[in-house]
Amino acid sequence: MDVSTYLWFLSLCTCLAYGKPTLRKERVLHEPELIRQPHEDNQSYQYDHEAFLGKEEATTFDQLTPEESKTRLGKIVDRIDSDVDGYITTDELKAWIKRVQKRYVYENVAKVWSDYDLNKDNKISWDEYKQATYGYYLANPEEFEDATDQFSFKKMLPRDERRFKAADLNGDLAAEREEFTAFLHPEEFEHMQEIVVLETLEDIDKNGDGHVDEDEYIADMFAHEDGGPEPDWVRTERDQFSDFRDLNKDGKMDLEEIRHWILPQDYDHAQAEARHLVYESDTDKDQMLTKEEILENWNMFVGSQATNYGEDLTRSHDEL
């Protein structure tokens, strides 16, 4: 492999590593930031602030006065009110909290968007993505025939195409920003769960029998290179496999068991937090919040602290 080919290959590896989870990674998928903690008392609102604004933004609140915080909170409320009826429902609040916690995903897409939108039509077609990612390989396949690298381009290309089509909800083979986000980060979208489960099976199922046995399960997280005894945590994982992963006790995991493993039906943190905020701020008990009710209880949402939402408010909703 010559120098130019190697550099292209290296750039492709970097793109794949940061763009979408085709590499080995932590398998079990949880909400990235929103980890439930008990509310110690009605005056301790740190968890609420982090849930409503995001952890990084919540740490910078003290740059604003209470009046400035309330002004910016009012603008945020307008954005949460998706149907513009003047009321914030639990579902609208839950959707906002989930979006805030996934901000890193949208920021990642914004950073790479121009690399793939080659004709600048604000869409990324499958052909554009294929050309940007695999163009050199497709034009020079002979240079990769003897490559011993861990990537198999012939397998990666159809796998990416399958994922792209799953993300392309309207079937036009041109991904708008939300569709491309689902393509790069399928673990964050409910309609992409089948792809996540299938790709996990394909990654771990080394013998190609359509199942994951105990040795394959362990090999995905531990390389037994020195021939010595397994660490205690590996033995614990073997127990986890037999006790909790292999639900039907046939010695292997099928697709449904893999789904149960990597997509656990955990407590819905965003739903619980949305209900909590509504309950604490709903003075007329109609199970909805007005802007006035939120501003009356502003210290629960943003406190007397600053946020860099001044920057966020200049962005379009799709970029948040």
CSV table of N, CA and C in Angstrom, one decimal, residues 175-234:
chain,number,residue,atom,x,y,z
A,175,ALA,N,-30.5,12.1,2.4
A,175,ALA,CA,-30.7,12.3,3.8
A,175,ALA,C,-30.7,13.8,4.2
A,176,GLU,N,-31.8,14.2,4.8
A,176,GLU,CA,-31.9,15.5,5.4
A,176,GLU,C,-31.1,15.4,6.8
A,177,ARG,N,-31.0,16.5,7.5
A,177,ARG,CA,-30.1,16.6,8.6
A,177,ARG,C,-30.5,15.5,9.7
A,178,GLU,N,-31.8,15.4,10.0
A,178,GLU,CA,-32.3,14.5,11.0
A,178,GLU,C,-32.0,13.0,10.5
A,179,GLU,N,-32.2,12.7,9.3
A,179,GLU,CA,-32.0,11.4,8.7
A,179,GLU,C,-30.5,11.1,8.8
A,180,PHE,N,-29.7,12.0,8.4
A,180,PHE,CA,-28.2,11.8,8.4
A,180,PHE,C,-27.7,11.6,9.9
A,181,THR,N,-28.4,12.3,10.8
A,181,THR,CA,-28.0,12.1,12.2
A,181,THR,C,-28.4,10.7,12.6
A,182,ALA,N,-29.5,10.2,12.2
A,182,ALA,CA,-29.9,8.8,12.5
A,182,ALA,C,-28.9,7.8,11.9
A,183,PHE,N,-28.4,8.2,10.7
A,183,PHE,CA,-27.5,7.3,10.0
A,183,PHE,C,-26.1,7.2,10.8
A,184,LEU,N,-25.6,8.4,11.2
A,184,LEU,CA,-24.3,8.4,11.9
A,184,LEU,C,-24.5,7.9,13.4
A,185,HIS,N,-25.6,8.1,14.0
A,185,HIS,CA,-25.8,7.8,15.4
A,185,HIS,C,-27.1,7.0,15.6
A,186,PRO,N,-27.2,5.8,15.0
A,186,PRO,CA,-28.4,5.0,15.1
A,186,PRO,C,-28.9,4.7,16.5
A,187,GLU,N,-27.9,4.6,17.4
A,187,GLU,CA,-28.3,4.2,18.7
A,187,GLU,C,-29.2,5.2,19.4
A,188,GLU,N,-29.3,6.4,18.9
A,188,GLU,CA,-30.0,7.5,19.5
A,188,GLU,C,-31.5,7.6,18.9
A,189,PHE,N,-31.8,6.7,18.0
A,189,PHE,CA,-33.1,6.8,17.3
A,189,PHE,C,-33.9,5.5,17.4
A,190,GLU,N,-35.1,5.5,17.9
A,190,GLU,CA,-35.9,4.3,18.1
A,190,GLU,C,-36.1,3.5,16.8
A,191,HIS,N,-36.3,4.2,15.7
A,191,HIS,CA,-36.6,3.5,14.4
A,191,HIS,C,-35.3,2.8,13.9
A,192,MET,N,-34.2,3.1,14.5
A,192,MET,CA,-32.9,2.5,14.0
A,192,MET,C,-32.5,1.3,14.9
A,193,GLN,N,-33.3,0.9,15.9
A,193,GLN,CA,-32.9,-0.1,16.8
A,193,GLN,C,-32.6,-1.4,16.2
A,194,GLU,N,-33.4,-1.8,15.1
A,194,GLU,CA,-33.2,-3.1,14.5
A,194,GLU,C,-31.8,-3.1,13.8
A,195,ILE,N,-31.3,-2.0,13.3
A,195,ILE,CA,-30.0,-1.9,12.7
A,195,ILE,C,-28.9,-2.0,13.7
A,196,VAL,N,-29.1,-1.4,14.9
A,196,VAL,CA,-28.1,-1.5,16.0
A,196,VAL,C,-28.0,-2.9,16.4
A,197,VAL,N,-29.1,-3.6,16.6
A,197,VAL,CA,-29.1,-5.0,17.1
A,197,VAL,C,-28.4,-5.9,16.1
A,198,LEU,N,-28.8,-5.7,14.8
A,198,LEU,CA,-28.2,-6.5,13.7
A,198,LEU,C,-26.7,-6.3,13.6
A,199,GLU,N,-26.3,-5.1,13.6
A,199,GLU,CA,-24.9,-4.8,13.5
A,199,GLU,C,-24.1,-5.3,14.7
A,200,THR,N,-24.7,-5.3,15.9
A,200,THR,CA,-24.0,-5.9,17.0
A,200,THR,C,-23.8,-7.4,16.8
A,201,LEU,N,-24.9,-8.0,16.4
A,201,LEU,CA,-24.8,-9.5,16.1
A,201,LEU,C,-23.6,-9.7,15.1
A,202,GLU,N,-23.6,-9.0,14.0
A,202,GLU,CA,-22.6,-9.2,13.0
A,202,GLU,C,-21.2,-9.0,13.5
A,203,ASP,N,-21.1,-8.0,14.4
A,203,ASP,CA,-19.7,-7.7,14.9
A,203,ASP,C,-19.2,-8.8,15.8
A,204,ILE,N,-20.1,-9.4,16.6
A,204,ILE,CA,-19.6,-10.4,17.6
A,204,ILE,C,-19.7,-11.8,17.1
A,205,ASP,N,-20.6,-12.1,16.2
A,205,ASP,CA,-20.8,-13.5,15.7
A,205,ASP,C,-19.7,-13.9,14.7
A,206,LYS,N,-18.6,-14.4,15.3
A,206,LYS,CA,-17.4,-14.6,14.4
A,206,LYS,C,-17.6,-15.9,13.6
A,207,ASN,N,-18.4,-16.9,14.0
A,207,ASN,CA,-18.5,-18.1,13.3
A,207,ASN,C,-19.7,-18.0,12.3
A,208,GLY,N,-20.4,-16.9,12.3
A,208,GLY,CA,-21.4,-16.7,11.3
A,208,GLY,C,-22.6,-17.6,11.4
A,209,ASP,N,-22.9,-18.1,12.6
A,209,ASP,CA,-24.1,-18.9,12.7
A,209,ASP,C,-25.4,-18.2,13.0
A,210,GLY,N,-25.3,-16.9,13.1
A,210,GLY,CA,-26.5,-16.1,13.4
A,210,GLY,C,-26.8,-15.9,14.9
A,211,HIS,N,-25.9,-16.4,15.7
A,211,HIS,CA,-26.1,-16.3,17.2
A,211,HIS,C,-24.7,-15.8,17.8
A,212,VAL,N,-24.8,-15.5,19.1
A,212,VAL,CA,-23.6,-15.1,19.9
A,212,VAL,C,-23.5,-16.1,21.0
A,213,ASP,N,-22.5,-16.9,21.0
A,213,ASP,CA,-22.3,-17.9,22.1
A,213,ASP,C,-21.4,-17.2,23.2
A,214,GLU,N,-21.2,-17.9,24.3
A,214,GLU,CA,-20.5,-17.4,25.4
A,214,GLU,C,-19.1,-16.9,25.1
A,215,ASP,N,-18.4,-17.7,24.3
A,215,ASP,CA,-17.0,-17.4,24.0
A,215,ASP,C,-17.0,-16.1,23.1
A,216,GLU,N,-17.9,-16.0,22.2
A,216,GLU,CA,-17.9,-14.8,21.3
A,216,GLU,C,-18.3,-13.6,22.1
A,217,TYR,N,-19.2,-13.8,23.1
A,217,TYR,CA,-19.6,-12.7,24.0
A,217,TYR,C,-18.4,-12.2,24.8
A,218,ILE,N,-17.6,-13.1,25.3
A,218,ILE,CA,-16.4,-12.7,26.1
A,218,ILE,C,-15.3,-12.1,25.2
A,219,ALA,N,-15.1,-12.7,24.0
A,219,ALA,CA,-14.1,-12.3,23.1
A,219,ALA,C,-14.3,-10.8,22.7
A,220,ASP,N,-15.5,-10.4,22.7
A,220,ASP,CA,-15.8,-9.0,22.3
A,220,ASP,C,-15.3,-8.0,23.3
A,221,MET,N,-15.1,-8.4,24.5
A,221,MET,CA,-14.6,-7.5,25.5
A,221,MET,C,-13.3,-7.8,26.2
A,222,PHE,N,-12.8,-9.0,25.9
A,222,PHE,CA,-11.5,-9.5,26.5
A,222,PHE,C,-10.7,-10.3,25.5
A,223,ALA,N,-9.5,-9.9,25.3
A,223,ALA,CA,-8.6,-10.7,24.4
A,223,ALA,C,-7.6,-11.5,25.3
A,224,HIS,N,-7.8,-12.8,25.3
A,224,HIS,CA,-7.0,-13.7,26.2
A,224,HIS,C,-5.7,-14.0,25.5
A,225,GLU,N,-4.8,-13.1,25.6
A,225,GLU,CA,-3.5,-13.2,24.8
A,225,GLU,C,-2.4,-14.0,25.6
A,226,ASP,N,-2.3,-13.8,26.9
A,226,ASP,CA,-1.2,-14.4,27.6
A,226,ASP,C,-1.4,-15.8,28.1
A,227,GLY,N,-2.6,-16.4,27.9
A,227,GLY,CA,-2.9,-17.7,28.3
A,227,GLY,C,-3.0,-18.0,29.7
A,228,GLY,N,-2.9,-16.9,30.5
A,228,GLY,CA,-3.1,-17.1,32.0
A,228,GLY,C,-4.5,-17.2,32.4
A,229,PRO,N,-4.8,-17.2,33.7
A,229,PRO,CA,-6.2,-17.3,34.2
A,229,PRO,C,-7.0,-16.0,33.8
A,230,GLU,N,-8.3,-16.2,33.7
A,230,GLU,CA,-9.1,-15.0,33.4
A,230,GLU,C,-9.3,-14.2,34.6
A,231,PRO,N,-9.3,-12.9,34.4
A,231,PRO,CA,-9.6,-12.0,35.5
A,231,PRO,C,-11.0,-12.2,36.1
A,232,ASP,N,-11.1,-11.8,37.4
A,232,ASP,CA,-12.4,-12.0,38.1
A,232,ASP,C,-13.6,-11.4,37.3
A,233,TRP,N,-13.4,-10.2,36.7
A,233,TRP,CA,-14.5,-9.6,36.0
A,233,TRP,C,-14.9,-10.4,34.8
A,234,VAL,N,-14.0,-11.1,34.2
A,234,VAL,CA,-14.4,-11.9,33.0
A,234,VAL,C,-15.2,-13.1,33.5
